[in-house]
Amino acid sequence: MFRHTKQLQFEAKPERPDPVYAHKLQELIGGAFGEMTVTMQYLFQGWNCRIEGKYKDLIMDTATEEIGHVEMLATMVARLLEGAPATMTAEAVKDPVMAAVIGGMDPQQAIVAGGGALPADSNGYPWNGKFIVASGNLLADFRANAAAEAQGRLQTARLYNMTDDPGVKEMLKFNLARDTVHQKQWLRAIEELEADGLETDIAPSALFDEENQEHNNTIWHLSDGPDGNKGGWSTGEDRIEYLMDPKPLGGPGTAPKPDPALYGTYSPTQDAVGTVKGKAQSVKSKLT
């Protein structure tokens, strides 16, 4: 059960309307690393969690907080758009220079949302459930969570430097702080999983005996950059071996003959290079 409290987690009041910035702020709502993504990511992780107790409670606490972050941002977008879609824009576009700037606003915020936020990113691309990670493995999920919060904080920091509105900056300062603590909590939860004996460094902690032992501790040097083997990962007692001249282990990646009903372009002479050569040699021997 969820219950909505009619108060924002933190205030969301801009000093003045700014429809162009409202367009930019959409990224923090419906972008790949926006608040809608972490909201749904944590909700599904929590619902899928098979361990009652501290881990599930942490996930659900954070998921519910993220719903509030979507609300804060949606409220901020609506207030940044207040008076902008009609009157403010109509006056502004009389100046050609300002018209070019206003061209950066999202018309769908006015046309579709009636002067409000959209479940979309800053390009108007709709939010997609494929953005989320909820695998059921807490180690894999918590690592994804830390990465998501890192990307979200990075984008928030960039947007912080794109406005001089004191009200917007105050809200973003709060969001930055929450992204900071969420990164810390997921990283510490990863350590806790190991301390509790639930997971190890590698996810999942299974099939180590079955995996190919020859290839589970090597890095293949496959770029022109020469310095990959100078990192700490390839030195010391637990080093990963750096193969400086790796060789391919498989044959040509030739696709098989297509189903005739699919009408894929195909030449019988491409069945096997050796067969074609063999036929050529046979013809040559008959001529001589």
Short mmCIF file of C-alpha atoms in Angstrom, two decimals:
data_model
loop_
_atom_site.label_atom_id
_atom_site.label_comp_id
_atom_site.label_asym_id
_atom_site.label_seq_id
_atom_site.Cartn_x
_atom_site.Cartn_y
_atom_site.Cartn_z
CA MET A 1 0.00 0.00 0.00
CA PHE A 2 1.20 3.51 -0.78
CA ARG A 3 -0.08 6.69 0.80
CA HIS A 4 0.45 10.15 -0.66
CA THR A 5 1.29 13.03 1.67
CA LYS A 6 0.31 16.42 0.24
CA GLN A 7 3.67 17.98 1.00
CA LEU A 8 6.85 17.92 -1.04
CA GLN A 9 9.94 16.26 0.41
CA PHE A 10 11.76 19.54 -0.36
CA GLU A 11 10.52 22.87 -1.67
CA ALA A 12 10.30 23.34 -5.46
CA LYS A 13 9.75 27.06 -6.12
CA PRO A 14 11.60 28.87 -8.90
CA GLU A 15 12.09 32.61 -8.65
CA ARG A 16 10.75 33.17 -12.17
CA PRO A 17 9.34 31.21 -15.14
CA ASP A 18 11.87 29.64 -17.49
CA PRO A 19 10.31 27.36 -20.13
CA VAL A 20 13.65 26.55 -21.74
CA TYR A 21 15.07 25.29 -18.46
CA ALA A 22 11.85 23.37 -17.82
CA HIS A 23 12.63 21.51 -21.05
CA LYS A 24 16.12 20.67 -19.80
CA LEU A 25 14.81 19.54 -16.42
CA GLN A 26 12.76 16.84 -18.15
CA GLU A 27 15.96 14.76 -18.32
CA LEU A 28 15.93 14.36 -14.54
CA ILE A 29 12.34 13.12 -14.74
CA GLY A 30 12.10 10.76 -17.69
CA GLY A 31 15.66 10.27 -18.89
CA ALA A 32 17.46 6.93 -18.80
CA PHE A 33 18.98 7.89 -15.42
CA GLY A 34 16.14 10.11 -14.26
CA GLU A 35 13.99 9.80 -11.17
CA MET A 36 11.32 7.73 -12.93
CA THR A 37 13.97 5.14 -13.73
CA VAL A 38 15.31 4.78 -10.20
CA THR A 39 11.75 4.85 -8.83
CA MET A 40 10.64 1.90 -10.95
CA GLN A 41 14.02 0.17 -10.63
CA TYR A 42 13.89 0.16 -6.86
CA LEU A 43 10.18 -0.69 -6.70
CA PHE A 44 10.61 -3.79 -8.85
CA GLN A 45 13.79 -4.76 -7.02
CA GLY A 46 11.91 -4.51 -3.75
CA TRP A 47 8.88 -6.43 -5.00
CA ASN A 48 11.16 -9.12 -6.42
CA CYS A 49 13.37 -9.37 -3.32
CA ARG A 50 13.10 -12.81 -1.72
CA ILE A 51 14.70 -11.82 1.60
CA GLU A 52 12.51 -10.07 4.16
CA GLY A 53 14.39 -7.68 6.41
CA LYS A 54 17.03 -4.98 6.09
CA TYR A 55 17.79 -5.28 2.37
CA LYS A 56 14.17 -5.25 1.21
CA ASP A 57 13.29 -2.46 3.62
CA LEU A 58 16.20 -0.33 2.39
CA ILE A 59 15.13 -0.85 -1.22
CA MET A 60 11.49 0.00 -0.54
CA ASP A 61 12.35 3.05 1.59
CA THR A 62 14.48 4.42 -1.24
CA ALA A 63 11.96 3.52 -3.94
CA THR A 64 9.21 5.41 -2.13
CA GLU A 65 11.47 8.43 -1.67
CA GLU A 66 12.16 8.46 -5.40
CA ILE A 67 8.43 8.78 -6.12
CA GLY A 68 8.63 11.99 -4.13
CA HIS A 69 11.54 13.18 -6.25
CA VAL A 70 9.48 12.75 -9.40
CA GLU A 71 6.76 14.82 -7.72
CA MET A 72 9.23 17.57 -6.78
CA LEU A 73 10.61 17.80 -10.30
CA ALA A 74 7.16 17.70 -11.91
CA THR A 75 6.07 20.52 -9.61
CA MET A 76 9.19 22.53 -10.46
CA VAL A 77 8.61 22.06 -14.19
CA ALA A 78 4.98 23.21 -13.89
CA ARG A 79 6.07 26.31 -11.96
CA LEU A 80 8.84 27.08 -14.44
CA LEU A 81 6.19 26.92 -17.17
CA GLU A 82 3.68 29.11 -15.30
CA GLY A 83 2.54 31.85 -17.64
CA ALA A 84 5.12 30.80 -20.21
CA PRO A 85 3.42 28.68 -22.89
CA ALA A 86 1.03 31.42 -23.99
CA THR A 87 1.64 34.99 -22.83
CA MET A 88 5.36 34.95 -22.08
CA THR A 89 6.26 33.10 -25.25
CA ALA A 90 4.06 35.25 -27.48
CA GLU A 91 5.84 38.38 -26.32
CA ALA A 92 9.29 36.85 -26.40
CA VAL A 93 9.19 35.63 -29.97
CA LYS A 94 8.73 39.17 -31.27
CA ASP A 95 12.48 39.47 -30.81
CA PRO A 96 14.24 37.19 -33.36
CA VAL A 97 17.10 36.41 -30.99
CA MET A 98 14.73 35.51 -28.16
CA ALA A 99 12.62 33.48 -30.59
CA ALA A 100 15.62 31.27 -31.25
CA VAL A 101 16.08 30.75 -27.50
CA ILE A 102 12.43 29.99 -26.90
CA GLY A 103 12.76 27.45 -29.69
CA GLY A 104 14.49 25.35 -27.06
CA MET A 105 11.30 24.85 -25.05
CA ASP A 106 9.23 21.69 -25.38
CA PRO A 107 5.91 22.43 -27.14
CA GLN A 108 4.47 19.17 -25.82
CA GLN A 109 4.64 20.54 -22.30
CA ALA A 110 2.01 23.04 -23.42
CA ILE A 111 0.13 21.01 -26.05
CA VAL A 112 0.02 17.61 -24.35
CA ALA A 113 0.53 18.33 -20.66
CA GLY A 114 -1.25 21.68 -20.43
CA GLY A 115 1.74 23.49 -19.04
CA GLY A 116 3.08 20.63 -16.96
CA ALA A 117 5.77 17.96 -16.89
CA LEU A 118 5.90 14.93 -19.16
CA PRO A 119 7.03 11.33 -18.53
CA ALA A 120 9.80 11.93 -21.07
CA ASP A 121 13.41 13.05 -21.37
CA SER A 122 14.76 16.42 -22.52
CA ASN A 123 14.33 15.40 -26.17
CA GLY A 124 10.71 14.38 -25.62
CA TYR A 125 11.51 10.66 -25.83
CA PRO A 126 9.00 8.81 -23.63
CA TRP A 127 10.26 7.08 -20.52
CA ASN A 128 10.85 3.37 -21.15
CA GLY A 129 10.60 0.46 -18.74
CA LYS A 130 13.66 -1.05 -20.45
CA PHE A 131 15.76 1.53 -18.59
CA ILE A 132 15.43 -0.35 -15.30
CA VAL A 133 17.50 -3.19 -13.81
CA ALA A 134 15.73 -5.58 -11.45
CA SER A 135 17.36 -8.99 -11.75
CA GLY A 136 16.57 -10.59 -8.41
CA ASN A 137 20.30 -10.81 -7.61
CA LEU A 138 20.99 -8.15 -4.99
CA LEU A 139 24.70 -7.79 -5.75
CA ALA A 140 24.10 -7.19 -9.45
CA ASP A 141 21.18 -4.88 -8.66
CA PHE A 142 22.99 -2.83 -6.01
CA ARG A 143 25.89 -2.26 -8.39
CA ALA A 144 23.42 -1.06 -11.02
CA ASN A 145 21.84 1.19 -8.40
CA ALA A 146 25.15 2.82 -7.49
CA ALA A 147 25.84 3.44 -11.18
CA ALA A 148 22.34 4.87 -11.74
CA GLU A 149 22.74 7.27 -8.82
CA ALA A 150 26.18 8.30 -10.10
CA GLN A 151 24.79 9.11 -13.54
CA GLY A 152 21.81 10.89 -12.00
CA ARG A 153 24.04 13.01 -9.78
CA LEU A 154 26.29 13.82 -12.74
CA GLN A 155 23.33 15.08 -14.77
CA THR A 156 21.95 17.02 -11.80
CA ALA A 157 25.35 18.68 -11.32
CA ARG A 158 25.40 19.71 -14.98
CA LEU A 159 21.89 21.13 -14.75
CA TYR A 160 22.84 22.97 -11.55
CA ASN A 161 25.38 24.94 -13.59
CA MET A 162 22.82 25.71 -16.30
CA THR A 163 20.64 27.97 -14.13
CA ASP A 164 21.08 31.00 -11.91
CA ASP A 165 17.58 30.75 -10.40
CA PRO A 166 18.03 30.57 -6.59
CA GLY A 167 14.88 28.51 -6.07
CA VAL A 168 15.87 25.93 -8.66
CA LYS A 169 19.40 25.73 -7.26
CA GLU A 170 18.09 25.12 -3.72
CA MET A 171 16.05 22.15 -4.88
CA LEU A 172 18.95 20.77 -6.92
CA LYS A 173 21.26 21.09 -3.88
CA PHE A 174 18.86 18.80 -2.04
CA ASN A 175 18.75 16.38 -4.98
CA LEU A 176 22.55 16.33 -5.16
CA ALA A 177 22.74 15.46 -1.48
CA ARG A 178 20.23 12.62 -1.83
CA ASP A 179 22.11 11.22 -4.86
CA THR A 180 25.28 11.33 -2.76
CA VAL A 181 23.82 9.35 0.13
CA HIS A 182 22.10 6.87 -2.19
CA GLN A 183 25.43 6.05 -3.82
CA LYS A 184 26.98 5.54 -0.38
CA GLN A 185 24.15 3.33 0.84
CA TRP A 186 24.27 0.99 -2.17
CA LEU A 187 28.05 0.68 -1.97
CA ARG A 188 27.84 -0.16 1.73
CA ALA A 189 24.98 -2.58 1.09
CA ILE A 190 27.26 -4.39 -1.37
CA GLU A 191 29.86 -4.76 1.39
CA GLU A 192 27.12 -5.99 3.73
CA LEU A 193 26.05 -8.69 1.28
CA GLU A 194 29.57 -10.06 1.34
CA ALA A 195 29.86 -9.76 5.14
CA ASP A 196 26.58 -11.67 5.50
CA GLY A 197 27.91 -14.42 3.24
CA LEU A 198 25.17 -13.88 0.65
CA GLU A 199 27.38 -12.83 -2.27
CA THR A 200 31.06 -12.51 -3.22
CA ASP A 201 32.89 -10.15 -5.58
CA ILE A 202 31.47 -11.83 -8.69
CA ALA A 203 27.76 -12.03 -9.47
CA PRO A 204 26.42 -14.61 -9.47
CA SER A 205 28.70 -16.55 -7.14
CA ALA A 206 28.10 -19.83 -8.97
CA LEU A 207 29.49 -21.97 -11.82
CA PHE A 208 33.10 -21.03 -11.07
CA ASP A 209 34.17 -24.67 -11.54
CA GLU A 210 32.22 -24.99 -14.80
CA GLU A 211 33.49 -21.83 -16.48
CA ASN A 212 36.45 -21.98 -18.85
CA GLN A 213 39.41 -21.78 -16.47
CA GLU A 214 41.82 -20.68 -19.19
CA HIS A 215 39.96 -17.44 -19.81
CA ASN A 216 38.71 -16.27 -16.40
CA ASN A 217 41.76 -14.18 -15.52
CA THR A 218 42.99 -12.54 -18.72
CA ILE A 219 42.55 -9.16 -20.36
CA TRP A 220 42.91 -9.08 -24.14
CA HIS A 221 44.92 -6.20 -25.56
CA LEU A 222 42.68 -5.37 -28.53
CA SER A 223 43.10 -1.62 -28.98
CA ASP A 224 45.98 0.57 -30.13
CA GLY A 225 46.36 2.04 -26.64
CA PRO A 226 49.56 0.54 -25.14
CA ASP A 227 49.05 1.32 -21.45
CA GLY A 228 46.24 -0.98 -20.33
CA ASN A 229 48.68 -3.38 -18.71
CA LYS A 230 50.15 -0.63 -16.54
CA GLY A 231 47.12 -0.47 -14.25
CA GLY A 232 46.92 -1.99 -10.80
CA TRP A 233 44.62 -4.72 -12.13
CA SER A 234 47.57 -6.33 -13.91
CA THR A 235 50.11 -6.10 -11.07
CA GLY A 236 50.49 -7.66 -7.65
CA GLU A 237 49.51 -11.02 -6.23
CA ASP A 238 45.91 -10.96 -7.50
CA ARG A 239 46.80 -9.54 -10.89
CA ILE A 240 44.83 -10.22 -14.04
CA GLU A 241 47.11 -11.40 -16.84
CA TYR A 242 47.33 -9.00 -19.78
CA LEU A 243 47.58 -10.79 -23.14
CA MET A 244 49.48 -8.34 -25.32
CA ASP A 245 49.19 -10.40 -28.50
CA PRO A 246 45.97 -12.43 -28.28
CA LYS A 247 44.93 -14.68 -31.17
CA PRO A 248 41.39 -15.42 -32.34
CA LEU A 249 40.14 -18.79 -31.15
CA GLY A 250 37.31 -19.30 -33.65
CA GLY A 251 36.91 -19.60 -37.40
CA PRO A 252 35.27 -17.15 -39.82
CA GLY A 253 31.95 -15.77 -38.61
CA THR A 254 30.12 -16.70 -41.80
CA ALA A 255 26.35 -16.94 -41.52
CA PRO A 256 24.70 -20.14 -42.80
CA LYS A 257 22.64 -20.45 -45.96
CA PRO A 258 19.38 -18.53 -45.46
CA ASP A 259 15.90 -19.99 -45.57
CA PRO A 260 14.81 -19.61 -49.23
CA ALA A 261 11.47 -18.22 -48.07
CA LEU A 262 13.29 -15.26 -46.51
CA TYR A 263 14.87 -14.24 -49.85
CA GLY A 264 18.24 -13.35 -48.38
CA THR A 265 20.93 -12.57 -50.95
CA TYR A 266 23.08 -15.67 -51.27
CA SER A 267 25.58 -17.24 -53.65
CA PRO A 268 26.19 -21.03 -53.63
CA THR A 269 29.88 -20.38 -54.35
CA GLN A 270 30.14 -18.91 -50.83
CA ASP A 271 29.28 -22.23 -49.17
CA ALA A 272 32.93 -22.96 -48.51
CA VAL A 273 36.05 -21.33 -49.89
CA GLY A 274 37.78 -24.68 -49.99
CA THR A 275 35.02 -26.18 -52.15
CA VAL A 276 35.28 -23.37 -54.68
CA LYS A 277 39.06 -23.75 -54.84
CA GLY A 278 38.68 -27.50 -55.24
CA LYS A 279 36.41 -27.08 -58.24
CA ALA A 280 38.81 -24.60 -59.81
CA GLN A 281 41.73 -27.01 -59.36
CA SER A 282 39.70 -29.84 -60.87
CA VAL A 283 38.88 -27.82 -63.99
CA LYS A 284 42.52 -26.78 -64.34
CA SER A 285 43.76 -30.39 -64.15
CA LYS A 286 41.34 -31.48 -66.87
CA LEU A 287 42.54 -28.72 -69.17
CA THR A 288 46.17 -29.76 -68.71
#
